[in-house]
Coordinates of C-alpha atoms in Angstrom, one line a residue:
M29 CA 79.2 108.7 90.5
S30 CA 79.9 105.2 89.3
R31 CA 83.7 105.4 89.3
M32 CA 86.5 107.1 91.2
I33 CA 88.7 109.2 89.0
L34 CA 91.9 110.2 90.9
R35 CA 94.0 112.8 89.1
T36 CA 97.8 113.1 89.3
E37 CA 98.2 116.7 90.2
V38 CA 99.8 119.1 92.6
L39 CA 97.9 119.5 95.9
Q40 CA 98.7 122.3 98.3
D41 CA 97.6 124.3 101.3
R42 CA 99.4 126.9 103.4
F43 CA 101.7 124.3 105.0
V44 CA 102.7 121.9 102.3
R45 CA 102.9 121.4 98.5
L46 CA 102.5 117.8 97.3
E47 CA 104.2 117.3 94.0
P48 CA 103.6 114.1 92.0
F49 CA 106.8 112.2 91.4
T50 CA 108.7 113.0 88.2
E51 CA 112.3 112.3 87.2
A52 CA 113.1 116.0 87.9
L53 CA 112.4 115.4 91.6
K54 CA 114.4 112.2 92.0
D55 CA 117.6 113.7 93.6
E56 CA 115.6 115.8 96.0
V57 CA 113.4 112.9 97.0
R58 CA 116.5 110.7 97.5
A59 CA 118.1 113.3 99.7
A60 CA 114.9 113.7 101.8
L61 CA 114.6 109.9 102.4
D62 CA 118.2 109.0 103.0
C63 CA 118.0 109.1 106.8
D64 CA 116.7 107.3 109.9
P65 CA 117.2 103.6 108.9
A66 CA 115.6 102.6 112.2
A67 CA 112.3 104.2 111.0
W68 CA 112.5 102.3 107.7
D69 CA 113.0 99.0 109.5
I70 CA 109.4 98.7 110.4
M71 CA 108.2 99.4 106.8
V72 CA 107.4 96.9 104.1
S73 CA 109.9 98.5 101.7
A74 CA 112.8 100.9 102.3
A75 CA 114.0 103.9 100.3
Y76 CA 117.1 105.0 102.0
G77 CA 120.7 104.4 100.8
P78 CA 121.1 101.4 98.6
H79 CA 117.3 100.7 98.6
F80 CA 116.3 104.0 96.8
E81 CA 116.8 103.1 93.2
A82 CA 114.5 100.0 93.3
W83 CA 112.0 101.8 95.4
W84 CA 111.9 104.8 93.0
A85 CA 111.5 102.6 90.0
S86 CA 108.7 100.7 91.6
A87 CA 106.9 103.9 92.5
L88 CA 107.1 105.3 89.0
S89 CA 106.0 101.9 87.5
A90 CA 103.0 101.9 89.8
M91 CA 102.1 105.4 88.8
A92 CA 102.4 104.5 85.1
G93 CA 100.1 101.6 85.7
G94 CA 97.5 103.7 87.5
S95 CA 97.6 101.9 90.8
R96 CA 99.5 104.6 92.7
I97 CA 100.0 108.3 92.9
A98 CA 103.2 109.2 94.8
W99 CA 103.9 112.7 96.0
A100 CA 107.0 114.5 97.2
V101 CA 106.1 116.6 100.3
R102 CA 107.5 120.1 100.2
R103 CA 107.3 122.2 103.4
K104 CA 106.1 125.7 102.4
A105 CA 107.8 127.4 105.3
D106 CA 111.2 126.9 103.9
G107 CA 110.7 125.1 100.6
A108 CA 112.5 122.0 101.8
L109 CA 111.4 118.6 100.5
V110 CA 110.8 116.7 103.7
G111 CA 109.3 113.3 102.7
T112 CA 106.8 111.4 100.6
T113 CA 103.3 110.1 100.7
S114 CA 100.9 108.2 98.4
L115 CA 97.5 107.1 97.4
Y116 CA 97.9 103.5 96.2
E117 CA 96.1 100.2 95.7
I118 CA 93.8 102.5 93.6
K119 CA 90.7 100.6 92.6
P120 CA 88.5 102.9 90.5
D121 CA 85.7 100.4 90.0
Y122 CA 85.4 99.8 93.7
R123 CA 86.0 103.5 94.5
R124 CA 88.6 102.8 97.1
C125 CA 92.3 103.3 97.7
E126 CA 94.9 103.2 100.4
L127 CA 96.6 106.3 101.9
G128 CA 100.2 105.6 103.0
S129 CA 103.7 104.8 102.0
T130 CA 104.5 107.9 104.0
F131 CA 107.8 108.9 105.4
Y132 CA 108.9 112.3 106.8
R133 CA 112.3 113.4 107.8
P134 CA 112.6 113.5 111.7
E135 CA 112.4 117.3 111.9
A136 CA 109.1 117.3 109.9
R137 CA 107.4 114.9 112.3
G138 CA 104.9 116.1 115.0
G139 CA 104.0 119.4 113.4
A140 CA 101.6 120.6 110.7
V141 CA 103.1 118.5 107.9
N142 CA 101.3 115.2 108.5
P143 CA 97.8 116.5 109.2
A144 CA 98.1 118.9 106.3
C145 CA 99.1 116.0 104.0
K146 CA 96.3 113.8 105.3
R147 CA 93.8 116.6 104.8
L148 CA 94.9 117.1 101.2
L149 CA 95.0 113.4 100.3
L150 CA 91.7 112.5 101.9
G151 CA 90.0 115.5 100.3
H152 CA 91.5 114.5 96.9
A153 CA 90.2 111.0 97.2
F154 CA 86.7 111.8 98.4
D155 CA 86.3 114.6 95.9
A156 CA 87.3 112.1 93.2
G157 CA 84.4 109.8 94.2
A158 CA 86.0 107.5 96.8
V159 CA 83.7 105.7 99.2
R160 CA 86.5 104.2 101.2
V161 CA 90.1 105.1 102.0
E162 CA 92.1 102.6 103.9
I163 CA 95.1 103.3 106.1
I164 CA 97.2 100.4 107.3
T165 CA 100.2 100.1 109.6
D166 CA 102.4 97.5 111.1
A167 CA 100.6 95.9 114.1
L168 CA 104.0 96.4 116.0
N169 CA 103.7 100.2 115.5
P170 CA 101.3 101.4 118.2
A171 CA 102.3 105.1 117.7
S172 CA 101.2 104.9 114.1
G173 CA 98.0 103.2 115.1
A174 CA 97.3 105.9 117.6
A175 CA 97.9 108.6 115.0
I176 CA 95.5 106.9 112.6
R177 CA 92.8 106.7 115.2
K178 CA 93.4 110.4 116.0
L179 CA 92.5 111.2 112.4
G180 CA 89.1 109.5 113.0
A181 CA 89.7 106.4 111.0
R182 CA 87.8 103.3 112.2
D183 CA 89.8 100.3 113.5
E184 CA 88.9 97.2 111.4
G185 CA 91.2 94.7 113.1
V186 CA 94.4 92.9 112.3
L187 CA 95.3 91.1 109.1
R188 CA 97.6 88.2 110.2
K189 CA 100.7 87.5 108.2
H190 CA 99.6 90.1 105.7
K191 CA 102.9 91.3 104.3
I192 CA 106.6 90.5 104.3
T193 CA 108.9 93.4 104.9
F194 CA 112.2 94.1 103.1
T195 CA 114.0 92.6 106.1
G196 CA 112.2 89.3 105.6
R197 CA 109.9 89.7 108.7
I198 CA 106.3 88.5 108.2
R199 CA 104.2 91.2 109.5
D200 CA 100.7 91.5 110.9
T201 CA 98.9 94.6 109.6
A202 CA 96.5 96.8 111.6
Q203 CA 93.8 98.0 109.2
F204 CA 91.8 101.2 109.5
A205 CA 89.4 102.9 107.1
I206 CA 87.6 106.2 106.6
L207 CA 84.3 106.0 104.6
D208 CA 82.6 108.7 102.6
E209 CA 80.0 109.2 105.4
D210 CA 82.8 109.6 107.9
W211 CA 84.6 112.2 105.9
P212 CA 82.8 115.4 107.0
E213 CA 83.6 114.7 110.6
V214 CA 87.2 113.7 109.9
R215 CA 87.6 116.8 107.7
A216 CA 86.3 119.1 110.4
K217 CA 88.7 117.6 113.0
L218 CA 91.6 118.0 110.6
D219 CA 90.7 121.6 109.8
A220 CA 90.5 122.4 113.5
R221 CA 93.9 120.8 114.1
L222 CA 95.5 122.8 111.3
A223 CA 93.8 126.0 112.4
A224 CA 95.6 125.6 115.8
F225 CA 98.9 125.9 114.0
G226 CA 98.0 129.6 113.4

């Protein structure tokens, strides 16, 4: 396969339904993200409260340009929309993308939602021909780094002064990646984690 062809489509398993952003989802997404300002403070961009409109417009613009696919995360247990996640920095010619721009409501953290989303997005990327999926996080967020390592992503070091957050802080970025040859082992670990949720 010479190119990666990522499709904008619904992805789902028994835990979550990932719905690509459309205007029809806007109010539900806004309601899901309008919480926990402290969690947003460590992110590059914010989507709560007064930040939502610009964030939403940016996400739709990137989707229209083909550099991002943003999904709303719907928890199947109760139908609640509990967050958002994306594949972005999509580079079809290089067959790589980033997985991130992820935010879950506090009550959706720590259960099946995140591993289910990661399993769906990684599967979608590698099935589409990806040879590399990058996952990055703020170097000041060790919990996020630990969660990324738990997935089986390889630590590739720290990019110094890599991004400037919406608060104006110049951040160092911890970079991780999963390669196509890593995917079978990562997939097996994720499937085992999800099976444990019964």
